[in-house]
Amino acid sequence: MKVIILAAGQGTRLRPLTDNRPKCMVELKGKPLLHHQLDTLKAAGIGQEDIALAAGYLQEALVAPGIKQLRNERYASTNMVTTLFAAQAFMQPGVDLIIAYGDIVYRADILQALLETDGELVVAADLDWFELWQQRMEKPLEDAETFKMTEQGRVTELGRTPQTREDAQAQYIGLIKVSGTKVADFIRHYHGMDKSQVYDGKDFDNMYMTSFIQNLIDTGWQVQAAPIKGGWLEVDSIEDLQVYENRGGLF
């Protein structure tokens, strides 16, 4: 399989830690976020030659020997979907594609759950998200996103503003698998989207990844949830780091 880690983020909410490095190089428990993730991928048997970084902000500060880097030249004015497709050359039709945000860390069993779940596109879905959100913020629902799915785990809605806890049956964590049989269609879909449209309040170049996935759902893609219960962390702010550093372990 191939893995693309989105590593172009500026991490403005982590300043001053990101004044001289991209977000994924911020340290958690003495190790950069990126290195936590690379270690998990290595433990799963995924070699360096099958991993690429989609880079941008302060790319020269990325420390990942032997890992291919591709660049979103417009990182400062675009969002992560544009960054992902700046690494399109690394996508290989017929080969499963893992897409991972650069600001997450996760246990090996989380990755295994994703790999073992079948679907045209699979997203890791944390069923126990509310406990983590309570640790990170005073009003968890205000920062959550909708995640609606059928009893069989097929995702029907993702990434919008929830009104109640029932609207967020799980939380999307930024870990995705595209079936190798659908990689070519995945690329075609992106380039075939209407670039003049607004997607969940954002223009094409700045749409959220969840908006892109929702567009796939709306056009008939079978998007499947890989259910997990904790075992991962997202680092989005200085406050997040403080919460996690005070834990006995990572998870």
C-alpha positions as a printed NumPy array, in Angstrom:
array([[  0.   ,   0.   ,   0.   ],
       [  0.932,   3.667,  -0.235],
       [  0.72 ,   6.219,   2.586],
       [  0.491,   9.993,   2.221],
       [  0.898,  12.05 ,   5.392],
       [ -0.392,  15.612,   5.157],
       [  2.516,  17.596,   6.542],
       [  2.03 ,  21.108,   5.148],
       [  0.208,  22.601,   8.133],
       [  1.285,  25.881,   9.696],
       [ -0.262,  25.129,  13.109],
       [ -1.149,  28.711,  13.981],
       [ -2.806,  27.645,  17.26 ],
       [  0.474,  26.03 ,  18.318],
       [  2.575,  29.176,  18.017],
       [  5.271,  29.944,  19.098],
       [  6.137,  26.225,  18.796],
       [  5.46 ,  26.385,  15.057],
       [  7.369,  29.576,  14.371],
       [ 10.322,  27.52 ,  13.138],
       [  8.817,  24.149,  12.186],
       [  5.714,  22.675,  10.585],
       [  2.932,  21.469,  12.852],
       [  3.801,  17.792,  12.476],
       [  7.274,  18.403,  13.933],
       [  5.939,  19.707,  17.252],
       [  6.983,  17.328,  20.015],
       [  4.678,  15.243,  22.183],
       [  6.262,  13.279,  25.022],
       [  9.708,  14.172,  23.655],
       [  9.093,  13.021,  20.07 ],
       [  7.731,  14.896,  17.019],
       [  4.158,  13.997,  16.073],
       [  5.404,  12.873,  12.674],
       [  7.884,  10.452,  14.22 ],
       [  5.192,   8.902,  16.435],
       [  3.213,   8.196,  13.286],
       [  6.176,   6.929,  11.266],
       [  7.008,   4.498,  14.079],
       [  3.445,   3.141,  14.014],
       [  3.593,   2.667,  10.246],
       [  6.967,   0.929,  10.517],
       [  5.595,  -1.42 ,  13.183],
       [  2.796,  -2.317,  10.742],
       [  5.399,  -3.37 ,   8.186],
       [  5.021,  -0.349,   5.913],
       [  8.398,   0.575,   4.435],
       [  9.825,   4.058,   3.94 ],
       [  9.566,   3.682,   0.169],
       [  5.779,   3.43 ,   0.482],
       [  5.368,   6.631,   2.512],
       [  5.319,  10.215,   1.229],
       [  4.935,  13.555,   2.955],
       [  2.724,  16.183,   1.337],
       [  4.665,  19.202,   2.546],
       [  4.555,  22.981,   2.4  ],
       [  5.138,  25.255,   5.396],
       [  8.789,  25.186,   6.513],
       [  9.377,  22.011,   4.56 ],
       [ 13.112,  22.314,   5.161],
       [ 12.472,  21.64 ,   8.868],
       [ 10.882,  18.24 ,   8.227],
       [ 13.062,  15.464,   9.59 ],
       [ 12.188,  12.228,   7.809],
       [ 15.262,  10.603,   6.223],
       [ 14.443,   8.266,   3.363],
       [ 10.832,   9.463,   3.056],
       [  9.757,  11.032,  -0.245],
       [  8.472,  14.615,  -0.022],
       [  6.089,  16.31 ,  -2.441],
       [  5.169,  19.961,  -2.115],
       [  2.029,  22.066,  -2.195],
       [  3.491,  25.315,  -3.486],
       [  0.262,  27.099,  -2.548],
       [  0.126,  25.796,   1.024],
       [ -0.367,  29.311,   2.459],
       [ -3.569,  29.95 ,   0.504],
       [ -5.082,  26.467,   0.204],
       [ -6.298,  23.687,   2.478],
       [ -5.448,  20.019,   2.978],
       [ -7.358,  18.58 ,   0.   ],
       [ -5.198,  20.688,  -2.3  ],
       [ -2.156,  19.523,  -0.326],
       [ -3.223,  15.891,  -0.757],
       [ -3.507,  16.179,  -4.527],
       [ -0.18 ,  17.984,  -4.723],
       [  1.081,  14.48 ,  -3.89 ],
       [ -1.037,  12.844,  -6.595],
       [  2.047,  11.449,  -8.316],
       [  2.502,   9.116,  -5.342],
       [ -1.003,   7.645,  -5.703],
       [ -0.941,   4.362,  -7.566],
       [ -4.151,   2.938,  -9.086],
       [ -4.616,  -0.65 ,  -7.969],
       [ -2.747,  -0.076,  -4.694],
       [ -4.542,   0.804,  -1.45 ],
       [ -3.909,   4.397,  -0.342],
       [ -3.723,   5.5  ,   3.287],
       [ -4.161,   9.227,   3.941],
       [ -3.231,  10.529,   7.387],
       [ -3.251,  13.961,   8.94 ],
       [  0.167,  15.008,  10.212],
       [ -1.114,  16.226,  13.598],
       [ -2.452,  12.902,  14.88 ],
       [ -0.842,   9.999,  16.7  ],
       [ -2.451,   6.589,  17.067],
       [ -1.854,   3.071,  18.286],
       [ -1.04 ,   0.227,  15.931],
       [ -4.464,  -1.367,  16.529],
       [ -6.169,   1.766,  15.173],
       [ -4.282,   1.408,  11.912],
       [ -5.071,  -2.317,  11.868],
       [ -8.797,  -1.628,  12.263],
       [ -8.64 ,   0.685,   9.247],
       [ -6.748,  -1.873,   7.158],
       [ -9.15 ,  -4.686,   8.036],
       [-12.305,  -2.757,   7.116],
       [-13.598,  -3.147,   3.568],
       [-15.025,  -0.259,   1.591],
       [-14.409,   1.964,  -1.401],
       [-13.261,   4.533,   1.126],
       [-12.845,   3.808,   4.842],
       [-12.545,   6.321,   7.677],
       [-11.439,   5.547,  11.222],
       [-14.345,   6.493,  13.499],
       [-13.926,   7.007,  17.251],
       [-17.056,   5.863,  19.069],
       [-15.682,   7.099,  22.419],
       [-14.77 ,  10.559,  21.177],
       [-16.73 ,  12.523,  23.787],
       [-14.38 ,  11.599,  26.637],
       [-11.359,  12.942,  24.732],
       [-13.213,  16.101,  23.696],
       [-14.206,  16.744,  27.332],
       [-10.533,  16.712,  28.301],
       [ -9.633,  19.124,  25.507],
       [-12.374,  21.756,  25.7  ],
       [-15.139,  23.169,  27.862],
       [-17.918,  22.731,  25.289],
       [-17.151,  19.512,  23.397],
       [-20.133,  19.566,  21.064],
       [-19.22 ,  22.996,  19.713],
       [-15.958,  21.671,  18.277],
       [-17.314,  18.295,  17.151],
       [-18.503,  17.388,  13.645],
       [-21.452,  15.337,  12.535],
       [-20.825,  11.673,  11.885],
       [-23.906,   9.748,  10.88 ],
       [-23.898,   6.133,   9.747],
       [-26.206,   3.199,   9.204],
       [-26.324,   0.142,  11.465],
       [-23.945,  -1.513,   9.002],
       [-21.407,   1.313,   9.427],
       [-21.941,   3.015,   6.095],
       [-21.289,   6.738,   6.543],
       [-24.088,   9.033,   5.385],
       [-23.028,  12.425,   6.768],
       [-19.71 ,  13.841,   7.851],
       [-18.183,  17.129,   8.904],
       [-21.136,  19.389,   9.547],
       [-22.225,  21.152,  12.742],
       [-24.005,  18.802,  15.168],
       [-27.043,  19.997,  17.063],
       [-27.115,  17.096,  19.517],
       [-24.851,  14.21 ,  20.587],
       [-26.966,  11.938,  18.377],
       [-25.658,  13.83 ,  15.33 ],
       [-22.134,  12.699,  16.223],
       [-22.31 ,   8.922,  16.508],
       [-18.52 ,   8.938,  16.216],
       [-15.749,  11.361,  15.302],
       [-13.621,  11.333,  12.189],
       [ -9.957,  11.306,  13.222],
       [ -8.111,  12.134,  10.   ],
       [ -7.146,   8.587,   9.018],
       [ -8.499,   7.329,   5.674],
       [ -8.079,   4.351,   3.364],
       [ -8.964,   4.432,  -0.335],
       [ -9.31 ,   0.999,  -1.926],
       [ -6.767,   0.394,  -4.664],
       [ -9.641,  -0.406,  -7.016],
       [-10.962,   3.14 ,  -6.515],
       [ -7.765,   5.22 ,  -6.507],
       [ -8.096,   6.166, -10.185],
       [-11.745,   7.157,  -9.603],
       [-10.697,   9.083,  -6.493],
       [ -8.29 ,  11.178,  -8.572],
       [-10.82 ,  11.66 , -11.385],
       [-13.514,  12.72 ,  -8.935],
       [-11.358,  15.463,  -7.47 ],
       [-10.406,  16.905, -10.847],
       [-13.994,  16.663, -12.062],
       [-15.485,  18.709,  -9.222],
       [-16.938,  22.13 ,  -9.957],
       [-14.195,  24.56 ,  -9.007],
       [-16.641,  27.476,  -8.915],
       [-18.803,  25.901,  -6.213],
       [-18.677,  26.537,  -2.47 ],
       [-18.254,  23.435,  -0.288],
       [-19.483,  23.831,   3.299],
       [-18.657,  27.522,   3.152],
       [-15.241,  27.119,   1.526],
       [-14.105,  27.539,  -2.063],
       [-12.688,  24.566,  -3.963],
       [ -9.059,  25.222,  -3.025],
       [ -9.904,  25.535,   0.661],
       [-12.532,  22.862,   1.192],
       [-12.186,  20.606,   4.186],
       [-11.307,  16.939,   3.758],
       [-14.678,  16.084,   5.303],
       [-16.394,  18.172,   2.612],
       [-14.545,  16.226,  -0.068],
       [-15.562,  12.917,   1.504],
       [-19.153,  14.125,   1.83 ],
       [-19.121,  14.984,  -1.869],
       [-18.016,  11.418,  -2.581],
       [-20.87 ,  10.118,  -0.415],
       [-23.38 ,  12.357,  -2.19 ],
       [-22.293,  10.989,  -5.57 ],
       [-22.71 ,   7.36 ,  -4.544],
       [-19.403,   6.28 ,  -3.061],
       [-19.606,   3.592,  -0.364],
       [-17.819,   5.183,   2.58 ],
       [-17.407,   2.806,   5.504],
       [-16.572,   3.5  ,   9.138],
       [-13.808,   1.534,  10.852],
       [-15.03 ,   1.746,  14.462],
       [-12.463,   2.355,  17.198],
       [-12.661,   3.291,  20.863],
       [ -9.966,   5.81 ,  21.705],
       [ -6.312,   5.008,  21.131],
       [ -5.466,   8.187,  19.261],
       [ -4.809,  11.884,  19.875],
       [ -5.08 ,  15.063,  17.828],
       [ -2.786,  17.98 ,  18.636],
       [ -4.355,  21.234,  17.554],
       [ -3.386,  23.7  ,  20.252],
       [ -1.031,  24.469,  23.125],
       [ -3.84 ,  23.425,  25.468],
       [ -4.019,  20.004,  23.797],
       [ -0.306,  19.493,  24.397],
       [ -0.669,  20.448,  28.053],
       [ -3.498,  17.953,  28.542],
       [ -1.567,  15.126,  26.89 ],
       [  1.765,  15.878,  28.577],
       [  0.072,  15.565,  31.966],
       [ -1.096,  12.026,  31.174],
       [  0.808,   9.025,  32.405],
       [  0.995,   7.593,  28.885],
       [  0.055,   8.674,  25.402],
       [ -3.434,   7.165,  25.294]])
